[in-house]
Coordinates of C-alpha atoms and ligand atoms in Angstrom, one line a residue:
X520 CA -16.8 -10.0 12.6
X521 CA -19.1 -7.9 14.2
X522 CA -21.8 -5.5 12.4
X523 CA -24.9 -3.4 12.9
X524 CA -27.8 -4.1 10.6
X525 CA -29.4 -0.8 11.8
X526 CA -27.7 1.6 8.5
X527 CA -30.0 3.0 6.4
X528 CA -27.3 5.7 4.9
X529 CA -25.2 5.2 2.7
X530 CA -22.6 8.1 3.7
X531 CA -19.5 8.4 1.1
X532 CA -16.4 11.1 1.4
X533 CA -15.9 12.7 -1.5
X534 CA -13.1 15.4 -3.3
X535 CA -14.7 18.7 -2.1
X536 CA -11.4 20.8 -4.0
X537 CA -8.1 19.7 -4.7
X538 CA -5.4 19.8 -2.1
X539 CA -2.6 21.9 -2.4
X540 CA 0.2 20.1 -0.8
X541 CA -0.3 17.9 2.5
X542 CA -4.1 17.4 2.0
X543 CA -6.3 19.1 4.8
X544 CA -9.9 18.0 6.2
X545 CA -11.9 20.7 4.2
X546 CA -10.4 19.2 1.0
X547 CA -13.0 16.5 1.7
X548 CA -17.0 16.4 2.4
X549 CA -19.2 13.9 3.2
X550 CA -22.5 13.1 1.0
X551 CA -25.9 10.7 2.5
X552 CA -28.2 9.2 0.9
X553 CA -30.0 5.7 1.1
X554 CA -28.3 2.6 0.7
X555 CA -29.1 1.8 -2.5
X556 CA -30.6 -1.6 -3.4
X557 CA -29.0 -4.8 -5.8
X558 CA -30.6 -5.2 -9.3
X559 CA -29.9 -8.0 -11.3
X560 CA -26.2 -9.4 -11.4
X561 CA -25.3 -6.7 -8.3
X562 CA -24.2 -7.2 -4.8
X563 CA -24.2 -5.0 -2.1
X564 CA -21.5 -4.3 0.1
X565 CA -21.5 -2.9 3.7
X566 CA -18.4 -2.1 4.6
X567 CA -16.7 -2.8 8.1
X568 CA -13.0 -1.7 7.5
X569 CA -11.7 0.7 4.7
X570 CA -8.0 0.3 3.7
X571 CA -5.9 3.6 2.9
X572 CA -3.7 4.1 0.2
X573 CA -1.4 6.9 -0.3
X574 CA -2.0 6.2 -4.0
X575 CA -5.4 8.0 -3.7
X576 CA -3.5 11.6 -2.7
X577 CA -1.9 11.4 -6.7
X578 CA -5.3 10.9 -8.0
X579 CA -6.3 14.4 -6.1
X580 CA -4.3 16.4 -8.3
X581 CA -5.1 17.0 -11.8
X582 CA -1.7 16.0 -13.2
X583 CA -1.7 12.1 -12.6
X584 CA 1.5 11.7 -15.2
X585 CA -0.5 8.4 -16.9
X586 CA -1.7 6.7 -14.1
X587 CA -5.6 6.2 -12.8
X588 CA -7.7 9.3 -13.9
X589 CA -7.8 12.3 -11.6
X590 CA -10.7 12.3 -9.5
X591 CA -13.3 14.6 -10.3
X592 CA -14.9 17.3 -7.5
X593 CA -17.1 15.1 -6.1
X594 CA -15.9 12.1 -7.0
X595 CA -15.6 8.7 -4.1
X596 CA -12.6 8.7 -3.0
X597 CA -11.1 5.9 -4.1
X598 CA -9.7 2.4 -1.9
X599 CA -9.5 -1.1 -0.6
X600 CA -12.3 -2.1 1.6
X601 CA -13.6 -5.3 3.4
X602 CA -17.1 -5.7 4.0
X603 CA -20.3 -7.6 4.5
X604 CA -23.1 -8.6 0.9
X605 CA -26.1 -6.8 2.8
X606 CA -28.0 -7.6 -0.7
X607 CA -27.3 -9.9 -3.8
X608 CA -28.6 -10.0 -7.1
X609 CA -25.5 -12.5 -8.0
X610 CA -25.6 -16.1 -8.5
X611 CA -21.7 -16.2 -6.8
X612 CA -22.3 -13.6 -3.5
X613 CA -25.0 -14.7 -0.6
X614 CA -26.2 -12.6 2.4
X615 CA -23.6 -12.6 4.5
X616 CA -20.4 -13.3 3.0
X617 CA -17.2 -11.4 3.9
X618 CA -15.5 -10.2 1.3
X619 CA -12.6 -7.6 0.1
X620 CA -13.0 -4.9 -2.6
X621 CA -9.9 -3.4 -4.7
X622 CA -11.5 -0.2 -4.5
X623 CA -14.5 -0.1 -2.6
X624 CA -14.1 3.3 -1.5
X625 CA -14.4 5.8 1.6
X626 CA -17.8 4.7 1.9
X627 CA -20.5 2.8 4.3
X628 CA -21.7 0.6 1.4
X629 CA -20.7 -0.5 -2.6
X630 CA -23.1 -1.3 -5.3
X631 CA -20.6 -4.0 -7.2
X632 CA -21.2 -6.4 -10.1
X633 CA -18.6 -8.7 -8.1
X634 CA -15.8 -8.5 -10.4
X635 CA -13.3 -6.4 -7.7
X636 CA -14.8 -9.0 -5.0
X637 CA -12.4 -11.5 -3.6
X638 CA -13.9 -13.6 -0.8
X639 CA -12.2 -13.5 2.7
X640 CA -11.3 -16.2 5.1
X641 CA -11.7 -15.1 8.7
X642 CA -10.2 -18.2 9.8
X643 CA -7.5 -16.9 8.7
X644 CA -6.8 -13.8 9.8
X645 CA -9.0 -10.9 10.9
X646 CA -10.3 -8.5 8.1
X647 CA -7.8 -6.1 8.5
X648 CA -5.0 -8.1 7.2
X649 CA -7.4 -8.7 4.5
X650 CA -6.4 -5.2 3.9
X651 CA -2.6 -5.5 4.9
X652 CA -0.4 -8.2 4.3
X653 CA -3.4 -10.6 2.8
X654 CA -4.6 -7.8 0.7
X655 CA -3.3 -5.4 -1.7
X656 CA -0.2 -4.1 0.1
X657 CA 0.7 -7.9 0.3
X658 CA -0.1 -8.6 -3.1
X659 CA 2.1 -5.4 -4.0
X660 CA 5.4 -6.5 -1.7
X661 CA 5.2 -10.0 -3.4
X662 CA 4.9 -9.0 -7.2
X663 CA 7.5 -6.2 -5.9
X664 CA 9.9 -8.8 -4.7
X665 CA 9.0 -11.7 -6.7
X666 CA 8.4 -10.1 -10.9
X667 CA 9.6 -7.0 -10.7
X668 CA 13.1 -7.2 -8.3
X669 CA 13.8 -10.9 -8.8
X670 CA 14.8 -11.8 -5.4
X671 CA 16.8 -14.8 -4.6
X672 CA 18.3 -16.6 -1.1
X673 CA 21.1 -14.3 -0.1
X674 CA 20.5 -11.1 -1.8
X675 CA 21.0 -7.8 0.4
X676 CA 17.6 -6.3 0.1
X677 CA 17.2 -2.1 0.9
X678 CA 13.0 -1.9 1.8
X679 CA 12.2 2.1 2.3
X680 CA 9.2 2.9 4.3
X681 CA 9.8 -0.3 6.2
X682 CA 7.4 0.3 9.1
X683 CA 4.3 1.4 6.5
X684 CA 2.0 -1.1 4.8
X685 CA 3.6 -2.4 1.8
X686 CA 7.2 -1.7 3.1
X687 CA 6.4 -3.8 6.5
X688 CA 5.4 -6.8 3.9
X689 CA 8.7 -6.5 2.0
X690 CA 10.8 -6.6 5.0
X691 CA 9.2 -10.0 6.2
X692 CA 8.3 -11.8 2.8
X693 CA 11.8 -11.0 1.4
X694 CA 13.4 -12.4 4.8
X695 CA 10.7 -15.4 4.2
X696 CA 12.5 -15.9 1.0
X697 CA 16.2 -15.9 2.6
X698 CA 17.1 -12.1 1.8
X699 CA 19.1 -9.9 4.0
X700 CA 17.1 -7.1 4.7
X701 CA 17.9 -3.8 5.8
X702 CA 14.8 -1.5 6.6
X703 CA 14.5 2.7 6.3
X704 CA 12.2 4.5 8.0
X705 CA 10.9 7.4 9.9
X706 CA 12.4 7.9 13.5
X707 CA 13.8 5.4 16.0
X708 CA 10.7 4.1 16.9
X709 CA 9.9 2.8 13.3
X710 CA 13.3 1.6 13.1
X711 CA 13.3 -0.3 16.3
X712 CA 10.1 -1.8 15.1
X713 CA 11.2 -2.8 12.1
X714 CA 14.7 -4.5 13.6
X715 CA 12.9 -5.9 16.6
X716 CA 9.4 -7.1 15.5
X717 CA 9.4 -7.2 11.8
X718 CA 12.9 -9.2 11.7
X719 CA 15.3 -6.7 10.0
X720 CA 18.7 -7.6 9.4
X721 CA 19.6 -4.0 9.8
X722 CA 17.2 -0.5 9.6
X723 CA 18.3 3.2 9.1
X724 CA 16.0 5.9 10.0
X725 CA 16.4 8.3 7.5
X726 CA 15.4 11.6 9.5
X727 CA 18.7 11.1 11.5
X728 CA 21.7 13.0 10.2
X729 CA 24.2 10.9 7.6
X730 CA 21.9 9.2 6.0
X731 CA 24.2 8.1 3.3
X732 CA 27.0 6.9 6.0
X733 CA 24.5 5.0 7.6
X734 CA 23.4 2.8 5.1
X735 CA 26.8 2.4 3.4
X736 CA 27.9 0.9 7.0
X737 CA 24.4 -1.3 7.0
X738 CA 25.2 -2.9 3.5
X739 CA 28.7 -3.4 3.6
X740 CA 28.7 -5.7 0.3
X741 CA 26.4 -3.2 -1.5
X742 CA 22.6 -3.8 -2.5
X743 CA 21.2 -6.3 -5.0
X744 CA 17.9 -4.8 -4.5
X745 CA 16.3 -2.0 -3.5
X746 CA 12.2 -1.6 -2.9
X747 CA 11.7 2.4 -3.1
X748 CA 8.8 3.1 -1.7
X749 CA 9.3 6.3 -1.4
X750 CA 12.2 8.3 -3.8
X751 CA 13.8 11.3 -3.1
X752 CA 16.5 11.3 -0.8
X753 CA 16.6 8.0 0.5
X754 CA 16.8 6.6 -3.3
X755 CA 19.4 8.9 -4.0
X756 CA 21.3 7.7 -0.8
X757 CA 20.8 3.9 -2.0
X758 CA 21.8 4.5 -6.0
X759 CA 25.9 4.9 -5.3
X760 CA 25.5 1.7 -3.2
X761 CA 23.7 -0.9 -6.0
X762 CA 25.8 -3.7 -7.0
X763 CA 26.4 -5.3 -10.0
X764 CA 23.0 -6.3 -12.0
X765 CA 21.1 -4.7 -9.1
X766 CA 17.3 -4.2 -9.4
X767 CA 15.3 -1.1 -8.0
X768 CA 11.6 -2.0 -7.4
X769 CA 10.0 1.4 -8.1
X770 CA 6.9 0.6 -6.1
X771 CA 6.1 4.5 -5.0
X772 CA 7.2 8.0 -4.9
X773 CA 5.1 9.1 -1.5
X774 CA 8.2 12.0 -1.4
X775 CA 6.9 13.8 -4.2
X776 CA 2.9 13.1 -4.2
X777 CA 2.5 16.3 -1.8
X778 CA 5.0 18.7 -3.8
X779 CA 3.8 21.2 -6.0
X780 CA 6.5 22.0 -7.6
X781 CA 7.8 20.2 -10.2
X782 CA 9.7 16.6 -9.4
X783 CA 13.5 16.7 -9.5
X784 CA 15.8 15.2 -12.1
X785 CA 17.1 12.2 -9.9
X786 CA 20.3 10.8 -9.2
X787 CA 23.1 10.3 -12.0
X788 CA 22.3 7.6 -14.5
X789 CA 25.8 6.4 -15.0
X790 CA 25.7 3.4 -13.2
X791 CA 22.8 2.4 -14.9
X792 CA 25.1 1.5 -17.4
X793 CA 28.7 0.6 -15.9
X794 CA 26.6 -1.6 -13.0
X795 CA 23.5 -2.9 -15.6
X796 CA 21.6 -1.7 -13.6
X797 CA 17.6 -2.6 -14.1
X798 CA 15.0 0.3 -12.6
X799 CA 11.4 -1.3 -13.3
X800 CA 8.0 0.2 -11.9
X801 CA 4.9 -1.6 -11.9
X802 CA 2.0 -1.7 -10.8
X803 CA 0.2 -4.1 -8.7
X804 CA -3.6 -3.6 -10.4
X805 CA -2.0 -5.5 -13.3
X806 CA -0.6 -8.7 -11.6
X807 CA -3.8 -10.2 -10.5
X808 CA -2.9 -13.0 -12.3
X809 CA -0.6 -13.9 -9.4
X810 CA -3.3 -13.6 -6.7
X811 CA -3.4 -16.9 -6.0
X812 CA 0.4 -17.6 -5.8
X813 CA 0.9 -14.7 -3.8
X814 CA -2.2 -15.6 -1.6
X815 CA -0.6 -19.6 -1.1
X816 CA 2.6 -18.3 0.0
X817 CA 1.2 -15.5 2.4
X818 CA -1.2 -17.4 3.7
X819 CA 1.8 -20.4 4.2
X820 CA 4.0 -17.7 6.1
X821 CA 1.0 -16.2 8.4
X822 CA 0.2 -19.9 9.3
X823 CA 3.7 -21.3 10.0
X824 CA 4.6 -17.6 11.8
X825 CA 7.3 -16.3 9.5
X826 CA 5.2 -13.1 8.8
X827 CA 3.2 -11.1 11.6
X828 CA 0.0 -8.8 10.3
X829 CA 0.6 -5.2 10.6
X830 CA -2.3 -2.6 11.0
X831 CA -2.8 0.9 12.3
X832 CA -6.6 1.0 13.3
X833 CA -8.8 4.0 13.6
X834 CA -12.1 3.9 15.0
X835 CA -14.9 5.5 13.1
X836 CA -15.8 6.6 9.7
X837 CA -15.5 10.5 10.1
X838 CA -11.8 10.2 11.3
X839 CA -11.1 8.7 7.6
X840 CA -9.8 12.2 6.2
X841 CA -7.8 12.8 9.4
X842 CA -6.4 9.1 9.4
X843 CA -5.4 9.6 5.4
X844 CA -3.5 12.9 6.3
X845 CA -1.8 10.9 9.3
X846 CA -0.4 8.3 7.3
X847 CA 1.1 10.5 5.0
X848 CA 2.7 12.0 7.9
X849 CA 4.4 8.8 8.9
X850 CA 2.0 8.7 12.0
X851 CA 1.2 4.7 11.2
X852 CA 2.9 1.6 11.7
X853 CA 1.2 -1.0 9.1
X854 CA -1.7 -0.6 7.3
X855 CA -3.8 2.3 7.8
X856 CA -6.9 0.7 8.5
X857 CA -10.3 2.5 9.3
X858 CA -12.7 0.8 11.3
X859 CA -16.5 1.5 10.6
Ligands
NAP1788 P1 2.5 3.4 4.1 O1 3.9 3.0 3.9 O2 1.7 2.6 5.1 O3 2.4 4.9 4.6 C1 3.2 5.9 4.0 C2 4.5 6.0 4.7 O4 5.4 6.8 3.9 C3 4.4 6.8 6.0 O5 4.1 5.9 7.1 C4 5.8 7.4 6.1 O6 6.7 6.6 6.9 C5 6.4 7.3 4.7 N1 6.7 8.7 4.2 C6 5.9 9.7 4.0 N2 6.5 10.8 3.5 C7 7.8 10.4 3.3 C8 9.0 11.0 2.8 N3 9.0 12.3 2.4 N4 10.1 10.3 2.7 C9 10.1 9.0 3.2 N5 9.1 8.3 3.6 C10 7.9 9.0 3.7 O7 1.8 3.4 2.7 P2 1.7 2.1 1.7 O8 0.3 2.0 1.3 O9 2.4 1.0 2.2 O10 2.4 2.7 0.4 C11 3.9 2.8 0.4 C12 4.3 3.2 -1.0 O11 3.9 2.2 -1.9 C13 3.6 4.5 -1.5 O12 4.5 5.2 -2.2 C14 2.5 4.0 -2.4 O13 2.1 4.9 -3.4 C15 3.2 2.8 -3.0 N6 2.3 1.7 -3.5 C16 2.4 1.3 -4.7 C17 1.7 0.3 -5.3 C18 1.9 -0.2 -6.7 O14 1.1 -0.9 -7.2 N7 3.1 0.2 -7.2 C19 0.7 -0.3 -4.5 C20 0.5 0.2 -3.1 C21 1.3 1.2 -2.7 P3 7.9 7.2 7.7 O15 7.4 7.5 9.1 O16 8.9 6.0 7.7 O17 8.4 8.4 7.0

């Protein structure tokens, strides 16, 4: 990996107000001042690729409905990162190791005691990936699948926002594990992408008219599991279609994080009970514990081709904001990766 030595700033964006709705570049400000240096049992990180999460737009509003604390005005704004130890005060990090943060931030440089450290492998792959399918959207499609859905060999698997970070992941590890997968996504770019590159058995773009005819004729024998990554409409388009003892992954909501108005009431719970039905949410922060199975198989799948890395990169630090807002758009295929 390539990196300057020449930064002496440490340069951060932080909340500068709360958005209202689809978050705009004046909701965000940058603050410098010097890179701070290690004391005793610290490490510091320089960043060289930040990863973005739309998780980070819930934390912007001051109803968070039980998950992380809002951010504060002026608070980091919060996010994976990979980056260089520029400094270490710890006996485990040296000068010059890569590594990936679980929330380094949207900043130049970290000040970490090395607990959210994980090292990374460029041999590998690259250190975006470390961000993608090696990082935590991978580790998030896997407990998704794995945990939480309980997918087996043959199971007709519904992945919504197929073409984004985590959704891209699904689609390949659950055809890795012998699924049938049918994609939805935005357009029919993202849904050739998904059929022709990521391997889909079938995909539905869901801003086409008929939404619910068209994935009723993509699952013919129903759905065994569905990976919402999203909510809304495109849940309520999968619900009539679960089978018997289906499972539906609640993995995100990214249609309601931008609405201000109060989140609807969802589709009609009946089935839940006359097709015991299972709806589980989780989060990924709370399996690390299967890190290192998760990593195993990815890394497995990467190395014998059966999953391709998937990352939107955008040059520079000051088009973080303005990459953010784009991915909530839909303007990314793969992870959203900045590039310092
Ligand atoms: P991503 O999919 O790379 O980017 C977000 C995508 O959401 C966009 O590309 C867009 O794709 C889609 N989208 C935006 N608005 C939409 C809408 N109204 N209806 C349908 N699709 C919409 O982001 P990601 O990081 O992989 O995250 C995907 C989801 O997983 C998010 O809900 C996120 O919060 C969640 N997540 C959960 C965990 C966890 O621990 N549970 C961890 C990571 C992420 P289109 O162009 O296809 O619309």
């Amino acid at each position: 990996m390539s990196v300057s030595s020449s930064s002496t700033t440490h340069r951060r964006f932080v909340l500068a107000r709360r958005p209202q709705g689809l978050p705009v570049a004046a909701d965000f400000e940058v603050v410098e001042s010097g890179v701070p240096a290690a004391r005793t049992g610290d490490v510091v990180v320089r960043h060289t690729h930040l990863g973005l999460a739309p998780a980070a737009r819930i934390r912007m509003s001051e109803d968070v409905q039980g998950y992380l604390p809002p951010f504060a005005i002026g608070d980091t704004i919060y996010g994976a990162a990979v980056g260089l130890v520029v400094d270490s005060r710890h006996d485990d990090f040296t000068v010059g190791d890569v590594v990936v943060s679980i929330n380094g931030g949207w900043q130049t440089h970290d000040v970490s005691d090395g607990s959210n450290l994980r090292p990374v492998d460029l041999d590998l792959a690259p250190a975006p990936t470390w961000l993608g399918v090696m990082g935590v959207s991978g580790l998030t499609a896997y407990v998704g699948l794995t945990d939480i859905g309980q997918v087996s060999a043959g199971d007709t698997v519904v992945v919504s926002a197929a073409a984004g970070a985590v959704g891209s992941t699904a689609v390949q590890f659950a055809r890795a594990m012998g699924c049938r997968v049918v994609g939805v996504a935005g357009g029919p770019d993202k849904a050739r992408h998904v059929l022709e590159v990521l391997g889909a058995d079938a995909c539905v773009d869901y801003k086409a008219p008929d939404l619910p005819r068209q994935l009723a004729a993509a699952c013919p024998d129903g759905v065994d599991v569905y990976f919402d990554n999203v909510g809304g409409m495109v849940r309520d388009a999968v619900w009539p279609l679960m089978r018997q003892y289906g499972r539906i992954v609640v993995c995100g909501q990214i249609a309601e994080y931008n609405r201000a108005d109060a989140v609807g009431s969802g589709p009609d719970w009946y089935p839940l009970l006359t097709r015991s039905l299972v709806v589980r949410g989780f989060l990924a922060s709370r399996y690390q514990h299967r890190y290192d199975d998760f990593r195993a198989r990815a890394a497995q799948w990467l190395q014998d081709g059966s999953v391709l890395p998937t990352e939107h990169v955008v040059p520079g630090f000051e088009s973080t904001p303005e990459a953010f807002i784009g991915m909530l758009q839909g303007r990314n295929v793969g992870k959203t990766v900045v590039a310092i």
